């Protein structure tokens, strides 16, 4: 895929949705961090249902620590892997209090050092909370990058690096959200909706459907 086609693809996505954002609900970098930790192998809808009850009660490192591990679990028990996630969140809250004055750090190294925070989570926080041009490659982005041939790669890191290199700079800040939304609602895993896709004529996927 050449530079001109990539530019056209992202231009269309921007025209349709000029201000894309995550579907996770949050009002602070800390709330976003906790939501992203909870979202691993879970849906944004499921995470939002839990945090709508949790955040009015506890939405800072201090207040979550006051809940305690069992108290936190009672709010997140509907989410997959909640035991491990709750333990990581408690540890992360303690580190944020001890080392960062309860603020979420804005560097990859500091974020990835937090329990429960991997490269993808760090990239989401850097991009969404701190508006840094980071690319969090989840299953949706990995699929869209490979199917369309925007940035094909054999693994997540290869796709991430190619996307950062190939996406025109003017689109880089919001590209993460456009690609996730496209993968979630149009370029779906089992059967992509090619017939109703706004970039079908630009996409290089060979097994297109007429849906």
Coordinates of N, CA and C in Angstrom, one line a residue:
X1 N 0.9 -1.2 0.0 CA 0.0 0.0 0.0 C 0.9 1.2 0.0
X2 N 0.5 2.2 -0.8 CA 1.4 3.4 -0.9 C 0.9 4.5 0.0
X3 N 1.7 5.6 0.1 CA 1.5 6.7 1.0 C 0.2 7.4 0.6
X4 N -0.1 7.5 -0.6 CA -1.3 8.3 -1.1 C -2.6 7.6 -0.6
X5 N -2.6 6.3 -0.7 CA -3.8 5.5 -0.3 C -4.0 5.6 1.2
X6 N -2.9 5.4 1.9 CA -3.0 5.5 3.4 C -3.6 6.9 3.8
X7 N -3.1 7.9 3.1 CA -3.6 9.3 3.4 C -5.1 9.4 3.1
X8 N -5.6 8.8 2.0 CA -7.0 8.8 1.7 C -7.8 8.0 2.7
X9 N -7.3 6.9 3.2 CA -8.0 6.1 4.2 C -8.2 6.9 5.5
X10 N -7.2 7.5 6.0 CA -7.3 8.2 7.2 C -8.1 9.5 7.0
X11 N -8.0 10.1 5.9 CA -8.8 11.3 5.6 C -10.3 11.0 5.7
X12 N -10.7 9.9 5.1 CA -12.1 9.5 5.2 C -12.5 9.2 6.6
X13 N -11.7 8.5 7.4 CA -12.0 8.3 8.8 C -12.1 9.6 9.6
X14 N -11.2 10.5 9.3 CA -11.3 11.8 10.0 C -12.5 12.6 9.6
X15 N -12.9 12.5 8.4 CA -14.1 13.3 7.9 C -15.3 12.7 8.6
X16 N -15.4 11.4 8.7 CA -16.6 10.8 9.4 C -16.6 11.1 10.9
X17 N -15.4 11.1 11.5 CA -15.3 11.2 13.0 C -14.1 12.0 13.3
X18 N -14.3 13.4 13.3 CA -13.1 14.3 13.5 C -12.5 14.2 14.9
X19 N -13.2 13.8 15.9 CA -12.7 13.8 17.3 C -12.9 12.4 17.9
X20 N -12.2 11.4 17.4 CA -12.4 10.0 18.0 C -11.8 9.9 19.4
X21 N -12.4 9.0 20.2 CA -11.8 8.8 21.5 C -12.2 7.4 21.9
X22 N -11.6 7.0 23.1 CA -11.9 5.7 23.6 C -13.3 5.5 24.0
X23 N -13.8 4.3 24.0 CA -15.2 4.1 24.5 C -15.2 3.8 26.0
X24 N -14.0 3.7 26.6 CA -13.9 3.6 28.0 C -14.3 5.0 28.6
X25 N -15.0 4.9 29.7 CA -15.5 6.2 30.4 C -14.5 6.6 31.5
X26 N -14.0 7.8 31.4 CA -13.1 8.3 32.4 C -13.1 9.8 32.5
X27 N -12.6 10.4 33.6 CA -12.6 11.8 33.7 C -11.2 12.3 34.1
X28 N -10.2 11.4 34.3 CA -8.9 11.7 34.7 C -7.9 10.7 34.2
X29 N -6.6 11.0 34.1 CA -5.6 10.0 33.7 C -5.7 8.8 34.6
X30 N -5.9 8.9 35.9 CA -6.0 7.8 36.8 C -7.2 6.9 36.5
X31 N -8.3 7.5 36.3 CA -9.5 6.7 35.9 C -9.3 5.9 34.6
X32 N -8.6 6.6 33.6 CA -8.3 5.9 32.4 C -7.4 4.7 32.6
X33 N -6.3 5.0 33.4 CA -5.4 3.9 33.7 C -6.1 2.7 34.3
X34 N -6.9 2.9 35.3 CA -7.6 1.8 35.9 C -8.5 1.1 35.0
X35 N -9.2 1.8 34.2 CA -10.2 1.3 33.2 C -9.4 0.4 32.2
X36 N -8.2 0.9 31.7 CA -7.5 0.1 30.7 C -6.9 -1.2 31.3
X37 N -6.5 -1.1 32.6 CA -6.0 -2.3 33.3 C -7.1 -3.3 33.3
X38 N -8.3 -2.9 33.6 CA -9.5 -3.7 33.7 C -9.9 -4.3 32.4
X39 N -9.6 -3.6 31.3 CA -10.2 -3.9 30.0 C -9.4 -5.1 29.3
X40 N -8.3 -5.5 29.8 CA -7.6 -6.6 29.2 C -8.5 -7.8 29.1
X41 N -8.6 -8.4 27.9 CA -9.5 -9.5 27.7 C -10.9 -9.3 28.2
X42 N -11.4 -8.1 28.2 CA -12.7 -7.8 28.6 C -13.3 -6.7 27.7
X43 N -14.6 -6.5 27.6 CA -15.1 -5.5 26.8 C -15.2 -4.1 27.4
X44 N -15.1 -3.1 26.6 CA -15.3 -1.7 27.2 C -16.6 -1.6 27.9
X45 N -17.7 -2.2 27.3 CA -19.0 -2.1 27.9 C -19.0 -2.7 29.3
X46 N -18.4 -3.8 29.5 CA -18.3 -4.5 30.8 C -17.5 -3.7 31.8
X47 N -16.4 -3.1 31.3 CA -15.6 -2.2 32.2 C -16.4 -1.0 32.6
X48 N -17.1 -0.4 31.7 CA -17.8 0.9 32.0 C -18.9 0.6 33.1
X49 N -19.6 -0.6 32.9 CA -20.6 -0.9 33.9 C -20.0 -1.0 35.3
X50 N -18.8 -1.6 35.4 CA -18.1 -1.7 36.7 C -17.7 -0.3 37.3
X51 N -17.0 0.5 36.4 CA -16.4 1.7 36.9 C -17.5 2.8 37.1
X52 N -18.7 2.7 36.5 CA -19.8 3.6 36.9 C -20.2 3.5 38.3
X53 N -20.0 2.3 38.9 CA -20.3 2.1 40.3 C -19.1 2.4 41.2
X54 N -17.9 2.0 40.7 CA -16.6 2.2 41.4 C -16.2 3.7 41.6
X55 N -16.2 4.4 40.5 CA -15.6 5.7 40.5 C -16.3 6.7 41.4
X56 N -17.6 6.7 41.5 CA -18.2 7.7 42.4 C -17.8 7.4 43.9
X57 N -17.4 6.2 44.2 CA -16.9 5.8 45.5 C -15.4 6.0 45.7
X58 N -14.7 5.5 44.6 CA -13.2 5.6 44.7 C -12.6 5.8 43.3
X59 N -12.0 6.9 43.1 CA -11.4 7.2 41.8 C -10.0 7.9 41.9
X60 N -9.4 7.6 43.1 CA -8.0 8.1 43.3 C -7.2 6.9 43.9
X61 N -5.9 7.0 43.9 CA -5.1 5.9 44.5 C -5.5 5.8 46.0
X62 N -5.6 6.9 46.7 CA -5.9 6.9 48.1 C -7.3 6.2 48.4
X63 N -8.3 6.6 47.7 CA -9.6 6.0 48.0 C -9.8 4.6 47.6
X64 N -9.1 4.2 46.5 CA -9.1 2.7 46.1 C -8.3 1.9 47.2
X65 N -7.2 2.4 47.7 CA -6.5 1.7 48.8 C -7.4 1.6 50.0
X66 N -8.2 2.7 50.3 CA -9.1 2.6 51.4 C -10.1 1.5 51.3
X67 N -10.5 1.3 50.1 CA -11.5 0.2 49.8 C -10.9 -1.2 50.2
X68 N -9.6 -1.3 50.0 CA -8.9 -2.6 50.2 C -9.1 -3.5 49.1
X69 N -8.4 -4.6 49.1 CA -8.5 -5.6 48.0 C -9.8 -6.2 47.9
X70 N -10.4 -6.7 49.0 CA -11.7 -7.3 48.9 C -12.8 -6.3 48.5
X71 N -12.7 -5.1 49.0 CA -13.6 -4.0 48.6 C -13.6 -3.7 47.2
X72 N -12.4 -3.6 46.6 CA -12.2 -3.4 45.2 C -12.8 -4.5 44.4
X73 N -12.5 -5.8 44.8 CA -13.0 -6.9 44.1 C -14.5 -6.9 44.0
X74 N -15.2 -6.4 45.0 CA -16.7 -6.4 45.0 C -17.2 -5.5 43.8
X75 N -16.4 -4.6 43.4 CA -16.9 -3.7 42.3 C -16.5 -4.2 40.9
X76 N -15.4 -5.0 40.9 CA -14.9 -5.5 39.5 C -15.1 -7.0 39.3
X77 N -15.9 -7.6 40.1 CA -16.0 -9.1 40.0 C -16.7 -9.6 38.8
X78 N -17.4 -8.7 38.1 CA -18.1 -9.0 36.9 C -17.1 -9.1 35.7
X79 N -15.9 -8.6 35.9 CA -14.9 -8.5 34.8 C -14.0 -9.7 34.8
X80 N -13.6 -10.3 33.7 CA -12.7 -11.4 33.6 C -11.4 -11.2 34.3
X81 N -10.8 -12.2 34.9 CA -9.5 -12.1 35.6 C -9.5 -11.1 36.7
X82 N -10.7 -10.8 37.3 CA -10.8 -9.7 38.3 C -9.9 -9.9 39.5
X83 N -9.6 -11.1 39.9 CA -8.7 -11.3 41.1 C -7.3 -10.7 40.8
X84 N -6.7 -11.1 39.7 CA -5.4 -10.6 39.4 C -5.4 -9.1 39.1
X85 N -6.4 -8.7 38.4 CA -6.5 -7.2 38.1 C -6.6 -6.4 39.3
X86 N -7.5 -6.8 40.3 CA -7.7 -6.1 41.5 C -6.3 -6.0 42.3
X87 N -5.6 -7.1 42.4 CA -4.3 -7.1 43.1 C -3.3 -6.2 42.4
X88 N -3.3 -6.2 41.1 CA -2.4 -5.3 40.4 C -2.8 -3.8 40.6
X89 N -4.1 -3.5 40.6 CA -4.6 -2.2 40.8 C -4.2 -1.7 42.2
X90 N -4.3 -2.5 43.2 CA -3.9 -2.1 44.6 C -2.4 -1.8 44.6
X91 N -1.6 -2.7 44.0 CA -0.2 -2.4 44.0 C 0.2 -1.2 43.3
X92 N -0.5 -1.0 42.1 CA -0.3 0.2 41.3 C -0.6 1.5 42.1
X93 N -1.7 1.5 42.8 CA -2.1 2.6 43.6 C -1.1 3.0 44.7
X94 N -0.5 2.0 45.3 CA 0.5 2.2 46.3 C 1.7 2.8 45.7
X95 N 2.1 2.3 44.5 CA 3.3 2.9 43.9 C 3.0 4.4 43.5
X96 N 1.9 4.6 42.9 CA 1.5 6.0 42.5 C 1.6 6.9 43.7
X97 N 1.1 6.5 44.9 CA 1.1 7.3 46.1 C 2.6 7.5 46.5
X98 N 3.3 6.4 46.6 CA 4.7 6.5 47.1 C 5.7 7.2 46.2
X99 N 5.5 7.0 44.9 CA 6.6 7.5 44.0 C 6.2 8.7 43.1
X100 N 4.9 8.9 42.9 CA 4.4 9.9 42.0 C 3.4 10.9 42.5
X101 N 3.4 11.1 43.8 CA 2.4 12.0 44.5 C 1.0 11.7 44.0
X102 N 0.7 10.5 43.8 CA -0.7 10.0 43.4 C -1.1 10.4 41.9
X103 N -0.1 10.9 41.2 CA -0.3 11.2 39.8 C 0.1 10.1 38.8
X104 N -0.5 10.0 37.7 CA -0.1 9.0 36.7 C 1.1 9.5 35.9
X105 N 2.2 8.8 35.9 CA 3.3 9.3 35.1 C 3.1 9.3 33.6
X106 N 3.8 10.1 32.9 CA 3.5 10.3 31.5 C 4.7 9.8 30.6
X107 N 5.4 8.8 31.1 CA 6.5 8.2 30.3 C 6.2 6.7 30.2
X108 N 6.6 6.1 29.1 CA 6.4 4.7 28.9 C 7.1 3.8 30.0
X109 N 8.4 4.2 30.3 CA 9.1 3.4 31.2 C 8.4 3.4 32.6
X110 N 8.0 4.5 33.0 CA 7.3 4.6 34.3 C 6.0 3.8 34.3
X111 N 5.2 4.0 33.3 CA 4.0 3.3 33.2 C 4.1 1.7 33.1
X112 N 5.1 1.3 32.3 CA 5.3 -0.2 32.2 C 5.9 -0.8 33.4
X113 N 6.4 0.0 34.3 CA 6.9 -0.5 35.6 C 5.7 -0.8 36.6
X114 N 4.5 -0.3 36.3 CA 3.4 -0.4 37.2 C 2.8 -1.8 37.0
X115 N 2.4 -2.5 38.1 CA 1.8 -3.8 38.0 C 0.5 -3.8 37.1
X116 N 0.4 -4.8 36.2 CA -0.8 -4.8 35.4 C -0.7 -4.0 34.1
X117 N 0.4 -3.2 34.0 CA 0.5 -2.3 32.8 C 1.6 -2.8 31.9
X118 N 1.2 -3.3 30.7 CA 2.1 -3.7 29.7 C 2.2 -2.6 28.6
X119 N 2.9 -2.9 27.5 CA 3.1 -1.9 26.5 C 1.9 -1.4 25.9
X120 N 0.9 -2.3 25.7 CA -0.4 -1.8 25.1 C -1.1 -0.8 26.0
X121 N -1.2 -1.2 27.3 CA -1.9 -0.3 28.2 C -1.1 1.0 28.3
X122 N 0.2 1.0 28.4 CA 1.0 2.2 28.5 C 0.7 3.1 27.2
X123 N 0.6 2.5 26.1 CA 0.4 3.3 24.8 C -1.0 3.9 24.9
X124 N -2.0 3.2 25.4 CA -3.3 3.8 25.4 C -3.3 5.0 26.3
X125 N -2.7 4.9 27.5 CA -2.6 6.0 28.4 C -1.8 7.2 27.9
X126 N -0.7 6.9 27.3 CA 0.1 8.0 26.7 C -0.6 8.7 25.6
X127 N -1.3 8.0 24.7 CA -2.0 8.6 23.6 C -3.3 9.3 24.0
X128 N -4.1 8.6 24.8 CA -5.4 9.1 25.2 C -5.4 10.2 26.3
X129 N -4.6 9.9 27.3 CA -4.6 10.9 28.5 C -3.6 12.0 28.2
X130 N -2.5 11.7 27.6 CA -1.4 12.7 27.5 C -1.1 13.1 26.1
X131 N -2.0 12.7 25.1 CA -1.9 13.1 23.7 C -0.5 13.0 23.1
X132 N 0.1 11.8 23.4 CA 1.4 11.5 22.8 C 1.1 10.6 21.6
X133 N 1.9 10.6 20.5 CA 1.7 9.8 19.3 C 2.1 8.4 19.5
X134 N 1.4 7.7 20.5 CA 1.7 6.3 20.7 C 0.6 5.4 20.0
X135 N 1.0 4.2 19.7 CA 0.1 3.3 19.0 C -0.1 2.0 19.8
X136 N -1.3 1.9 20.4 CA -1.6 0.7 21.2 C -2.2 -0.3 20.2
X137 N -1.5 -1.4 19.9 CA -2.1 -2.4 19.0 C -2.8 -3.5 19.7
X138 N -4.1 -3.5 19.6 CA -4.9 -4.6 20.2 C -5.3 -5.5 19.1
X139 N -6.2 -6.5 19.3 CA -6.6 -7.4 18.3 C -7.3 -6.7 17.1
X140 N -8.1 -5.7 17.4 CA -8.8 -5.0 16.3 C -7.8 -4.3 15.4
X141 N -6.8 -3.5 16.0 CA -5.8 -2.8 15.2 C -4.9 -3.8 14.4
X142 N -4.5 -4.9 15.1 CA -3.7 -5.9 14.4 C -4.4 -6.4 13.2
X143 N -5.7 -6.7 13.3 CA -6.5 -7.3 12.2 C -6.7 -6.2 11.1
X144 N -7.0 -5.0 11.4 CA -7.2 -4.0 10.4 C -5.9 -3.7 9.7
X145 N -4.8 -3.6 10.4 CA -3.5 -3.2 9.8 C -3.1 -4.3 8.8
X146 N -3.4 -5.6 9.1 CA -3.0 -6.7 8.2 C -4.0 -6.9 7.1
X147 N -5.3 -6.8 7.4 CA -6.3 -7.0 6.3 C -6.2 -6.0 5.3
X148 N -6.2 -4.7 5.7 CA -6.2 -3.6 4.7 C -4.9 -3.5 4.0
X149 N -3.8 -4.0 4.7 CA -2.4 -3.8 4.3 C -1.9 -2.4 4.6
X150 N -2.5 -1.7 5.5 CA -2.0 -0.4 5.9 C -0.6 -0.6 6.5
X151 N -0.5 -1.7 7.3 CA 0.8 -1.9 8.0 C 0.8 -3.4 8.4
X152 N 1.0 -4.3 7.4 CA 1.0 -5.7 7.7 C 2.3 -6.1 8.6
X153 N 2.0 -7.0 9.5 CA 3.1 -7.5 10.3 C 2.8 -8.8 11.0
X154 N 3.8 -9.6 11.4 CA 3.6 -10.9 11.9 C 3.2 -10.9 13.4
X155 N 3.6 -9.8 14.1 CA 3.3 -9.7 15.5 C 3.0 -8.3 15.9
X156 N 2.5 -8.1 17.1 CA 2.0 -6.8 17.6 C 3.0 -5.7 17.5
X157 N 4.3 -6.0 17.9 CA 5.3 -5.0 17.9 C 5.7 -4.6 16.5
X158 N 5.7 -5.5 15.6 CA 6.1 -5.2 14.2 C 5.0 -4.3 13.6
X159 N 3.7 -4.6 13.9 CA 2.6 -3.7 13.4 C 2.7 -2.4 14.0
X160 N 3.0 -2.3 15.3 CA 3.1 -1.0 16.0 C 4.1 -0.1 15.3
X161 N 5.3 -0.7 15.1 CA 6.4 0.1 14.5 C 6.1 0.6 13.1
X162 N 5.4 -0.3 12.3 CA 5.1 0.0 11.0 C 4.0 1.1 10.9
X163 N 3.0 1.0 11.8 CA 2.0 2.1 11.9 C 2.6 3.4 12.2
X164 N 3.5 3.5 13.2 CA 4.1 4.7 13.6 C 5.0 5.3 12.4
X165 N 5.5 4.4 11.6 CA 6.3 4.8 10.4 C 5.5 5.2 9.2
X166 N 4.4 4.5 9.0 CA 3.6 4.6 7.7 C 2.5 5.6 7.8
X167 N 1.8 5.8 9.0 CA 0.7 6.7 9.1 C 1.1 8.1 8.9
X168 N 0.5 8.9 8.0 CA 0.9 10.3 7.9 C 0.8 11.0 9.2
X169 N 1.8 11.9 9.5 CA 1.9 12.5 10.9 C 0.6 13.2 11.3
X170 N -0.1 13.8 10.3 CA -1.3 14.6 10.7 C -2.4 13.7 11.3
X171 N -2.3 12.4 11.1 CA -3.4 11.5 11.6 C -2.9 10.7 12.8
X172 N -1.6 10.8 13.1 CA -1.1 9.8 14.0 C -1.7 9.9 15.4
X173 N -2.1 11.1 15.9 CA -2.6 11.2 17.2 C -3.9 10.5 17.4
X174 N -4.7 10.4 16.4 CA -6.1 9.8 16.5 C -6.2 8.5 15.8
X175 N -5.1 8.1 15.1 CA -5.2 6.8 14.3 C -5.6 5.6 15.1
X176 N -5.1 5.5 16.4 CA -5.4 4.4 17.3 C -6.9 4.2 17.4
X177 N -7.6 5.3 17.7 CA -9.1 5.2 17.9 C -9.8 4.9 16.6
X178 N -9.4 5.5 15.5 CA -10.1 5.2 14.2 C -10.0 3.8 13.9
X179 N -8.8 3.2 14.1 CA -8.6 1.8 13.7 C -9.3 0.8 14.6
X180 N -9.4 1.1 15.9 CA -10.1 0.3 16.8 C -11.6 0.3 16.5
X181 N -12.1 1.5 16.3 CA -13.6 1.6 16.0 C -13.9 0.9 14.6
X182 N -13.0 1.0 13.7 CA -13.2 0.3 12.4 C -13.2 -1.2 12.6
X183 N -12.3 -1.7 13.4 CA -12.2 -3.1 13.6 C -13.3 -3.6 14.4
X184 N -13.8 -2.8 15.4 CA -14.9 -3.2 16.3 C -16.2 -3.3 15.6
X185 N -16.5 -2.4 14.6 CA -17.8 -2.2 14.1 C -17.9 -2.5 12.6
X186 N -16.9 -2.5 11.9 CA -16.9 -2.7 10.4 C -16.0 -3.9 10.0
X187 N -14.8 -3.8 10.3 CA -13.8 -4.9 9.8 C -13.8 -5.9 10.9
X188 N -14.9 -6.5 11.2 CA -15.1 -7.5 12.3 C -14.3 -8.8 12.0
X189 N -14.1 -9.5 13.1 CA -13.2 -10.7 13.0 C -13.7 -11.8 12.1
X190 N -14.9 -12.2 12.4 CA -15.4 -13.4 11.6 C -15.8 -13.0 10.2
X191 N -16.5 -11.9 10.1 CA -17.0 -11.6 8.7 C -17.0 -10.0 8.6
X192 N -16.0 -9.5 7.9 CA -16.0 -8.0 7.8 C -17.1 -7.5 6.9
X193 N -17.6 -6.3 7.2 CA -18.7 -5.7 6.5 C -18.2 -4.9 5.3
X194 N -17.6 -5.5 4.4 CA -16.9 -4.8 3.3 C -17.9 -4.0 2.4
X195 N -19.1 -4.6 2.2 CA -20.1 -3.9 1.4 C -20.5 -2.6 1.9
X196 N -20.4 -2.4 3.2 CA -20.8 -1.1 3.8 C -19.6 -0.3 4.4
X197 N -18.4 -0.7 3.9 CA -17.2 0.0 4.4 C -16.8 1.2 3.6
X198 N -16.5 2.3 4.3 CA -16.1 3.5 3.5 C -14.8 3.5 2.9
X199 N -14.0 2.5 3.2 CA -12.6 2.4 2.6 C -12.5 1.1 1.7
X200 N -13.6 0.5 1.4 CA -13.5 -0.7 0.6 C -12.7 -0.6 -0.6
X201 N -12.9 0.5 -1.4 CA -12.2 0.6 -2.6 C -10.7 0.9 -2.4
X202 N -10.2 1.2 -1.2 CA -8.8 1.5 -0.9 C -8.2 0.3 -0.3
X203 N -9.0 -0.6 0.4 CA -8.5 -1.7 1.1 C -8.0 -2.8 0.2
X204 N -6.9 -3.5 0.6 CA -6.3 -4.5 -0.2 C -6.7 -6.0 0.2
X205 N -7.7 -6.1 1.1 CA -8.2 -7.4 1.5 C -8.8 -8.1 0.3
X206 N -8.4 -9.4 0.1 CA -8.7 -10.1 -1.2 C -10.1 -10.9 -1.0
X207 N -10.5 -11.1 0.2 CA -11.7 -12.0 0.4 C -12.9 -11.1 0.8
X208 N -13.2 -10.1 0.1 CA -14.2 -9.1 0.5 C -15.6 -9.7 0.5
X209 N -16.4 -9.3 1.4 CA -17.8 -9.7 1.5 C -18.7 -8.6 0.9
X210 N -19.9 -8.9 0.7 CA -20.9 -7.9 0.1 C -21.8 -7.4 1.2
X211 N -21.5 -7.7 2.5 CA -22.4 -7.2 3.6 C -22.3 -5.7 3.7

